[in-house]
XYZ file of C-alpha atoms in Angstrom:
585
model
C -19.783 12.632 -5.986
C -17.149 10.594 -4.234
C -14.175 12.883 -3.346
C -11.032 11.521 -3.584
C -4.145 11.881 15.573
C -2.528 9.331 16.632
C 0.400 10.043 18.926
C 3.737 9.145 17.453
C 5.394 5.988 18.648
C 8.731 7.717 18.407
C 9.597 11.190 17.225
C 12.438 9.792 15.151
C 10.083 7.431 13.353
C 7.553 10.153 12.642
C 9.973 12.893 11.672
C 8.915 14.429 8.345
C 11.189 13.442 5.492
C 13.707 15.878 4.152
C 14.070 16.502 0.463
C 16.016 13.257 0.201
C 16.042 10.552 2.835
C 19.631 9.756 3.791
C 21.526 7.364 6.024
C 21.023 9.814 8.906
C 17.299 8.972 8.795
C 18.160 5.306 9.310
C 20.419 6.205 12.214
C 17.602 8.222 13.849
C 15.265 5.295 13.290
C 17.620 3.084 15.294
C 17.955 5.552 18.168
C 15.669 3.606 20.520
C 17.731 0.455 19.988
C 21.144 1.855 20.831
C 21.729 -0.681 23.633
C 21.042 -3.816 21.589
C 22.924 -2.412 18.616
C 25.879 -1.529 20.829
C 26.093 -5.078 22.200
C 25.690 -6.532 18.735
C 28.397 -4.209 17.450
C 30.750 -5.111 20.301
C 30.304 -8.826 19.649
C 30.691 -8.583 15.890
C 33.673 -6.236 16.207
C 35.190 -8.681 18.680
C 34.696 -11.433 16.108
C 36.388 -9.207 13.522
C 39.353 -8.504 15.799
C 39.696 -12.196 16.571
C 39.712 -12.828 12.843
C 42.612 -10.385 12.481
C 44.682 -12.478 14.876
C 44.460 -15.456 12.518
C 47.193 -14.226 10.108
C 49.606 -13.680 12.991
C 49.008 -17.171 14.378
C 49.298 -18.609 10.871
C 52.635 -16.808 10.442
C 53.819 -18.291 13.731
C 52.735 -21.775 12.704
C 54.663 -21.462 9.430
C 57.849 -19.987 10.866
C 58.086 -21.665 14.284
C 58.103 -25.448 14.180
C 58.438 -25.770 17.951
C 55.324 -23.699 18.586
C 53.310 -25.066 15.674
C 51.029 -27.314 17.762
C 50.329 -24.530 20.227
C 49.587 -22.145 17.356
C 47.150 -24.619 15.792
C 45.382 -25.128 19.140
C 45.215 -21.356 19.553
C 43.769 -21.060 16.044
C 41.057 -23.618 16.876
C 40.168 -21.761 20.081
C 40.156 -18.504 18.157
C 37.760 -19.906 15.573
C 35.417 -21.118 18.347
C 35.425 -17.744 20.102
C 34.894 -15.960 16.819
C 31.942 -18.220 15.930
C 30.350 -17.706 19.361
C 30.686 -13.926 19.238
C 29.329 -13.822 15.684
C 26.359 -16.050 16.578
C 25.232 -14.031 19.603
C 25.801 -10.772 17.742
C 23.719 -12.007 14.800
C 20.861 -13.003 17.140
C 20.817 -9.594 18.813
C 20.861 -7.930 15.424
C 17.944 -9.968 14.059
C 15.922 -9.323 17.202
C 16.629 -5.615 16.850
C 15.539 -5.647 13.212
C 12.211 -7.218 14.229
C 11.812 -4.541 16.912
C 12.420 -1.826 14.323
C 9.800 -3.381 12.041
C 7.347 -3.506 14.954
C 7.958 0.170 15.761
C 7.532 1.168 12.133
C 4.253 -0.716 11.790
C 2.986 0.620 15.101
C 3.800 4.091 13.830
C 2.267 3.483 10.407
C -1.044 1.966 11.514
C -2.274 4.848 13.708
C -0.898 7.359 11.203
C -2.782 5.727 8.334
C -5.957 5.662 10.417
C -5.605 9.214 11.744
C -4.405 10.806 8.505
C -6.711 13.211 6.771
C -9.102 11.645 4.305
C -7.254 13.376 1.474
C -4.363 10.895 1.883
C -6.726 7.967 1.284
C -8.360 9.742 -1.633
C -4.972 10.356 -3.271
C -3.429 6.898 -2.693
C -4.771 3.486 -3.541
C -5.390 1.030 -0.714
C -3.038 -1.605 -2.104
C -0.208 0.908 -2.415
C -0.616 1.972 1.221
C -0.655 -1.687 2.270
C 2.535 -2.262 0.290
C 4.275 0.480 2.256
C 3.316 -1.183 5.536
C 4.499 -4.615 4.367
C 7.019 -4.739 1.521
C 8.714 -1.415 2.250
C 8.954 -2.153 5.963
C 10.470 -5.521 5.049
C 13.176 -3.733 3.070
C 14.049 -1.710 6.176
C 14.320 -4.975 8.118
C 16.948 -6.194 5.665
C 18.955 -2.997 6.025
C 18.946 -3.215 9.815
C 19.549 -6.963 9.957
C 22.347 -7.075 7.418
C 23.371 -3.489 6.885
C 24.452 -0.986 9.464
C 26.302 -3.199 11.938
C 27.953 -5.110 9.081
C 29.022 -1.742 7.730
C 30.601 -0.869 11.071
C 32.317 -4.210 11.619
C 33.471 -4.355 8.009
C 35.041 -0.945 8.388
C 36.802 -1.992 11.595
C 38.068 -5.164 9.918
C 39.368 -3.258 6.899
C 41.164 -0.659 9.010
C 42.707 -3.346 11.188
C 43.750 -5.484 8.223
C 45.271 -2.503 6.426
C 47.199 -1.551 9.559
C 48.465 -5.124 9.774
C 49.559 -5.101 6.117
C 51.419 -1.821 6.600
C 53.162 -3.268 9.640
C 54.104 -6.454 7.765
C 55.321 -4.817 4.531
C 54.370 -1.219 3.748
C 55.962 -1.300 0.290
C 53.883 -4.305 -0.739
C 50.810 -2.607 0.738
C 51.254 0.439 -1.511
C 51.331 -1.820 -4.572
C 47.944 -3.363 -3.631
C 46.203 0.014 -3.365
C 45.907 0.630 -7.129
C 43.764 -2.424 -8.063
C 41.493 -1.856 -5.051
C 41.077 1.824 -5.983
C 40.014 0.862 -9.514
C 37.429 -1.579 -8.135
C 36.041 0.979 -5.675
C 35.736 3.600 -8.434
C 33.742 1.190 -10.605
C 31.364 0.417 -7.734
C 30.704 4.089 -6.971
C 29.591 4.674 -10.553
C 26.683 2.219 -10.172
C 25.487 2.934 -6.619
C 23.688 6.149 -7.591
C 21.473 4.323 -10.079
C 20.515 1.535 -7.678
C 18.367 3.761 -5.453
C 16.378 5.239 -8.353
C 15.785 1.793 -9.838
C 14.774 0.415 -6.423
C 12.273 3.248 -5.958
C 10.696 2.430 -9.332
C 10.550 -1.243 -8.368
C 8.816 -0.488 -5.050
C 6.341 1.883 -6.732
C 5.507 -0.787 -9.321
C 5.043 -3.324 -6.541
C 2.670 -0.915 -4.788
C 0.640 -0.525 -7.992
C 0.604 -4.314 -8.372
C -0.776 -4.725 -4.831
C -3.339 -1.966 -5.422
C -4.700 -3.579 -8.584
C -4.738 -6.999 -6.922
C -6.827 -5.531 -4.097
C -9.077 -3.854 -6.674
C -9.766 -7.089 -8.532
C -10.097 -9.419 -5.548
C -12.408 -7.082 -3.617
C -14.749 -7.026 -6.634
C -14.240 -10.620 -7.762
C -17.939 -11.235 -8.433
C -18.087 -8.178 -10.684
C -14.917 -9.309 -12.440
C -16.317 -12.772 -13.102
C -19.801 -11.535 -14.035
C -18.269 -9.341 -16.740
C -15.834 -11.995 -17.990
C -13.097 -9.531 -17.115
C -10.551 -12.025 -15.782
C -8.256 -11.708 -18.839
C -8.362 -7.895 -18.736
C -7.625 -7.780 -15.025
C -4.840 -10.340 -15.409
C -3.337 -8.199 -18.171
C -3.614 -5.011 -16.091
C -2.090 -6.621 -12.991
C 0.491 -8.440 -15.076
C 1.557 -5.098 -16.534
C 2.498 -3.870 -13.063
C 4.291 -7.165 -12.427
C 6.224 -6.592 -15.662
C 7.114 -3.056 -14.567
C 8.309 -4.354 -11.201
C 10.307 -7.063 -12.973
C 11.921 -4.544 -15.320
C 12.900 -2.264 -12.442
C 14.097 -5.258 -10.418
C 16.227 -6.476 -13.310
C 17.690 -2.981 -13.588
C 18.636 -3.165 -9.901
C 20.058 -6.652 -10.426
C 22.156 -5.485 -13.382
C 23.611 -2.658 -11.369
C 24.183 -4.852 -8.320
C 25.810 -7.518 -10.486
C 28.599 -5.066 -11.257
C 29.526 -4.686 -7.592
C 30.868 -8.193 -6.957
C 32.878 -8.488 -10.212
C 34.421 -5.083 -9.587
C 35.569 -6.117 -6.142
C 36.666 -9.534 -7.419
C 38.738 -7.710 -10.007
C 40.300 -5.683 -7.219
C 40.928 -8.803 -5.135
C 42.442 -10.785 -8.008
C 44.575 -7.856 -9.120
C 45.844 -7.286 -5.604
C 46.457 -11.002 -5.130
C 48.409 -11.149 -8.368
C 50.570 -8.210 -7.302
C 51.245 -9.761 -3.894
C 52.112 -13.185 -5.320
C 54.459 -11.785 -7.964
C 56.133 -9.023 -5.991
C 55.884 -10.803 -2.642
C 57.430 -13.948 -4.108
C 60.384 -11.933 -5.379
C 60.791 -10.260 -1.992
C 60.809 -13.652 -0.261
C 63.379 -14.882 -2.789
C 65.750 -11.981 -2.154
C 65.257 -12.168 1.614
C 63.438 -8.836 1.957
C 60.583 -10.619 3.741
C 59.895 -14.068 5.147
C 57.491 -16.717 3.866
C 55.481 -16.437 7.083
C 55.132 -12.688 6.612
C 53.957 -13.217 3.035
C 51.324 -15.751 4.165
C 50.149 -13.340 6.876
C 50.070 -10.483 4.350
C 47.964 -12.536 1.908
C 45.455 -13.400 4.656
C 45.290 -9.761 5.766
C 44.721 -8.751 2.144
C 41.746 -11.117 1.901
C 40.416 -9.698 5.173
C 40.549 -6.294 3.496
C 39.058 -7.075 0.097
C 36.263 -9.408 1.243
C 34.742 -6.954 3.788
C 35.178 -4.176 1.221
C 33.059 -6.138 -1.252
C 30.539 -6.724 1.530
C 30.438 -3.037 2.379
C 29.573 -2.094 -1.184
C 26.943 -4.834 -1.270
C 25.520 -3.309 1.902
C 25.657 0.133 0.289
C 23.520 -1.224 -2.542
C 21.049 -2.682 -0.051
C 20.982 0.573 1.918
C 20.095 2.478 -1.266
C 17.091 0.186 -1.735
C 16.204 0.579 1.934
C 16.357 4.364 1.675
C 13.951 4.237 -1.269
C 11.527 2.243 0.904
C 12.058 4.537 3.891
C 11.185 7.509 1.690
C 7.877 5.852 0.737
C 7.158 5.073 4.385
C 7.946 8.599 5.545
C 5.700 10.018 2.826
C 2.813 8.394 4.694
C 4.204 9.024 8.167
C 4.604 12.747 7.473
C 1.120 13.132 5.972
C -0.921 15.632 8.024
C -3.018 13.989 10.719
C -6.395 15.214 11.802
C -5.949 17.776 14.527
C -6.976 17.190 18.101
C -7.211 14.139 20.312
C -8.622 10.751 19.527
C -11.200 11.017 22.323
C -13.470 14.092 22.357
C -13.159 16.350 25.383
C -14.559 19.705 26.474
C -17.212 19.753 23.764
C -18.901 23.186 23.620
C -22.450 23.363 24.940
C -24.954 23.429 22.069
C -27.492 26.206 21.720
C -30.947 24.901 22.626
C -32.765 26.335 19.609
C -29.938 26.228 17.080
C -30.132 24.121 13.908
C -28.514 20.689 14.110
C -26.421 21.604 11.051
C -25.852 24.952 9.399
C -23.736 25.958 6.418
C -22.988 29.681 6.144
C -21.672 30.741 2.750
C -19.441 27.650 2.524
C -17.086 27.184 -0.421
C -14.816 24.221 -1.022
C -12.583 22.884 -3.775
C -10.711 19.616 -4.258
C -8.284 21.568 -6.412
C -10.137 21.364 -9.730
C -12.851 23.993 -9.472
C -15.367 24.685 -6.719
C -17.310 21.670 -5.453
C -19.362 24.032 -3.267
C -19.752 27.749 -3.897
C -21.267 29.989 -1.224
C -23.613 27.255 0.037
C -25.934 28.290 2.866
C -28.674 26.165 4.445
C -29.955 24.839 7.763
C -31.056 21.409 8.979
C -33.307 21.873 11.986
C -33.309 19.475 14.913
C -35.958 16.778 14.726
C -36.600 17.211 10.999
C -36.255 15.041 7.918
C -34.374 16.975 5.238
C -33.511 15.748 1.752
C -30.463 16.885 -0.226
C -30.992 16.540 -3.971
C -29.190 17.402 -7.175
C -27.574 15.929 -10.230
C -24.416 13.826 -9.955
C -21.466 16.082 -9.146
C -23.668 18.787 -7.650
C -21.791 18.666 -4.317
C -24.034 16.451 -2.190
C -21.287 14.101 -0.977
C -19.063 17.119 -0.371
C -21.668 18.463 2.060
C -21.443 15.194 4.005
C -17.624 15.211 3.927
C -17.529 18.744 5.317
C -20.196 18.021 7.933
C -18.098 15.061 9.148
C -14.908 17.185 8.988
C -13.231 14.824 6.554
C -12.279 18.075 4.826
C -12.240 21.694 5.965
C -13.949 24.445 3.934
C -11.816 27.059 2.213
C -14.384 29.730 2.989
C -17.479 30.133 5.109
C -18.539 28.510 8.372
C -20.126 25.204 9.410
C -21.995 24.928 12.713
C -23.224 21.912 14.675
C -25.975 22.835 17.141
C -24.980 26.472 16.792
C -21.295 25.843 17.565
C -18.698 26.381 14.800
C -16.997 23.062 14.072
C -13.545 24.597 14.492
C -14.392 25.236 18.156
C -14.728 21.525 18.811
C -11.498 20.068 20.243
C -11.144 17.563 17.404
C -12.923 16.174 14.339
C -13.768 13.173 16.520
C -15.711 15.461 18.839
C -17.849 16.577 15.888
C -18.371 12.974 14.800
C -19.532 12.039 18.289
C -22.617 14.167 17.494
C -23.242 12.645 14.068
C -23.678 9.294 12.345
C -22.961 8.596 8.691
C -24.327 5.876 6.425
C -22.329 5.800 3.203
C -23.873 4.831 -0.095
C -21.601 1.775 -0.282
C -22.719 0.770 3.240
C -19.407 -0.794 4.323
C -19.740 -3.912 6.462
C -16.547 -5.043 8.157
C -15.279 -8.592 8.492
C -16.484 -10.001 11.800
C -19.802 -10.885 13.370
C -23.075 -9.095 12.823
C -23.021 -7.963 16.454
C -19.534 -6.467 16.065
C -20.748 -4.494 13.061
C -23.840 -3.194 14.828
C -21.955 -1.956 17.916
C -18.968 -0.661 15.931
C -19.879 2.954 16.641
C -21.049 2.259 20.197
C -19.301 -0.712 21.801
C -21.121 -0.234 25.126
C -24.616 -0.721 23.659
C -26.793 -3.099 25.691
C -28.540 -6.173 24.301
C -31.880 -4.414 24.768
C -30.740 -1.407 22.735
C -29.400 -3.680 20.006
C -32.648 -5.643 19.899
C -34.680 -2.417 19.660
C -32.649 -1.070 16.736
C -32.646 -4.451 14.985
C -36.435 -4.505 15.151
C -36.795 -0.918 13.968
C -34.728 -1.483 10.823
C -36.372 -4.854 10.090
C -33.260 -6.963 10.672
C -34.912 -9.354 13.132
C -36.121 -11.635 10.348
C -32.595 -11.960 8.967
C -31.101 -12.655 12.399
C -33.661 -15.374 13.081
C -32.474 -17.218 9.955
C -28.753 -16.944 10.696
C -27.148 -20.055 12.250
C -25.598 -18.124 15.154
C -27.829 -15.082 15.167
C -25.974 -11.871 15.959
C -22.750 -13.832 16.370
C -22.734 -15.037 12.756
C -19.738 -14.018 10.657
C -20.719 -11.744 7.771
C -17.630 -12.354 5.584
C -15.227 -9.912 3.974
C -17.053 -6.680 3.107
C -20.281 -8.369 4.269
C -20.156 -10.897 1.428
C -22.528 -13.228 3.316
C -25.269 -10.566 3.211
C -27.365 -9.220 0.372
C -27.054 -5.599 -0.721
C -30.243 -4.636 1.076
C -29.170 -6.439 4.229
C -25.833 -4.626 4.228
C -27.688 -1.342 3.848
C -29.921 -2.077 6.827
C -26.939 -3.183 8.928
C -25.231 0.138 8.166
C -28.358 2.094 9.082
C -28.814 0.103 12.294
C -25.189 0.790 13.212
C -25.770 4.519 12.734
C -29.076 4.630 14.622
C -27.566 2.697 17.544
C -25.133 5.590 18.099
C -28.100 7.840 19.006
C -26.690 10.768 17.017
C -27.914 14.332 17.039
C -27.465 14.445 13.261
C -27.955 11.420 11.016
C -26.443 11.603 7.526
C -27.826 9.058 5.062
C -26.472 8.693 1.536
C -29.305 7.205 -0.552
C -30.387 4.803 2.231
C -33.087 2.968 0.287
C -31.242 2.449 -2.996
C -30.821 -1.324 -2.543
C -34.203 -2.086 -0.987
C -37.304 -3.588 -2.514
C -40.536 -1.540 -2.348
C -41.801 -3.272 0.816
C -38.571 -2.784 2.754
C -38.136 0.704 1.295
C -41.487 1.740 2.688
C -40.682 0.146 6.051
C -37.277 1.799 6.256
C -38.667 5.151 5.164
C -41.046 4.898 8.097
C -38.080 4.174 10.374
C -36.233 7.209 9.025
C -39.279 9.377 9.645
C -39.486 8.029 13.185
C -35.776 8.545 13.847
C -35.967 12.111 12.554
C -38.294 13.037 15.411
C -35.436 12.520 17.876
C -32.524 13.670 15.724
C -32.012 15.742 12.628
C -31.823 13.577 9.513
C -30.198 14.729 6.285
C -30.659 12.337 3.380
C -29.014 12.378 -0.034
C -31.949 11.147 -2.050
C -32.565 10.191 -5.651
C -35.834 8.289 -5.382
C -38.822 10.572 -5.606
C -40.619 8.441 -2.993
C -37.934 9.350 -0.442
C -37.748 12.986 -1.523
C -41.510 13.558 -1.199
C -41.471 12.459 2.460
C -38.935 15.102 3.465
C -40.193 18.094 5.419
C -37.589 20.239 3.686
C -35.632 19.764 0.487
C -32.300 21.442 -0.290
C -31.563 21.603 -4.020
C -27.950 21.755 -5.216
C -26.731 22.538 -8.706
C -23.026 22.831 -9.561
C -22.133 23.420 -5.908
C -24.728 26.145 -5.316
C -27.952 26.004 -3.336
C -30.623 26.839 -5.915
C -33.706 26.031 -3.898
C -35.005 25.238 -0.405
C -38.543 24.220 0.489
C -41.078 21.417 0.535
C -41.702 19.190 -2.468
C -44.938 20.950 -3.326
C -43.419 24.429 -2.986
C -40.424 23.561 -5.153
C -42.515 21.864 -7.834
C -44.567 25.039 -8.021
C -41.795 27.646 -7.839
C -38.454 26.105 -8.872
C -37.972 25.201 -12.525
C -34.718 23.314 -11.876
C -36.414 21.130 -9.264
C -39.392 20.596 -11.552
C -37.096 19.076 -14.187
C -35.241 17.093 -11.539
C -38.443 15.663 -10.056
C -39.769 14.687 -13.489
C -36.519 12.809 -14.222
C -37.008 10.682 -11.097
């Protein structure tokens, strides 16, 4: 059955999400970058204020012929200063956005690695990767183009409106109606943008997850002529993402026309009414030109602000997905074990006392009690779904039991300072025998980086890997490929076992260790397991009768309950369930 603590980089980054992630969450996220954002804001606001001086200089150039040359020179200087301030401000803002992305990823990586196993059982790998890449990228866009632009746009609008009121307050009042209509139209679509963006990001996560699924099993896909089916499955997620993206695009496409409608309506009012006011002498031509420029400085930033609001809605959808991971419970305790309780000299290496556990759909273990004595070879047997893998998950503290007690060397596991402290006493070889991309040496010392060459050579010989290493072009320093693709199934299994043995554990957990081995290597490895079990307790999930018969003790599970404990001969004689199980092997 395969069941499905890192310190925070910044408390603001790792703050659990509220019911709905709002702009305040983005502001908290930017707390560590207040200095850079302040300078960027000052520069961009300065550029905005310089822009507001343009209408006044233009009015002077129109109305004052004597000062026209000076006004034009001043305009040119103003444009240069404005461009310089905008350029430096934009650089600071982009650098800040990259810093925010770095902080987010540095927060996400340890959180993903230190999160409880349940998170990884409940989410697909590709979806989690999408949150660390695509969703973080959406936050970058919000920071780079959003918040400071929102601030400077607001300052520009307020300044331009004040200028229009000063120039001609009656004409200003007439421009308010078209702008109000445009703003009202935009507000009606903003609410839908976030929901559509969330669907688009979720579809993109599913797309990435299915891509990872297919590419990581590409040989299986090809061997089963499943390329068309996988393409259809993955393409379906691409279609879903496209549909949601088009929905976002449709909603966003309403923002610009609405603001253009406001701008054109306001412009029309100003030209018609303003022209009449110039004709009757109520205002001057220079004032009308200045008013028109101020109006554009109002409407254009307003359109930008609503575009930013749309982008922020998409960013908030991504931030919600990120914070769902960030707020997932981490394993308790420290990364490095400390103050490990002293084991009892005569206590079993592993003991379950009336342990019950459920994944939420019925009991996977129900009142299970058994012992694995130090220096013994114990087999754990049962039908698929009996709870064997759950025993391993609980022994490794991937999950905590709902009832009962688990002891390592006589010490309850909850008295250890952290799950890592428990795992420092154990070694696990999974049935899939994961081999990581890198060299063979890196894989062997993965659980014990300080292992000496002599210790590596000893373990390599014991698990019969020396023949393989002799054939490799660079020996232990040969790359093994993604997921160990350069190795055979049996070789990957032996690498995983060697990695576990090299840790010198007190308890070795092996999930069907000989399943991918030929009879010769199975016999050799079984001998190694027997030898290893003299120095540490060995608990093996076994299906092959040849492995089961060698065990000094066999624990029989059925539907999460221990239904028999004893040697092979004793169980064959006294346990009808085991009799049927042994005959089926």
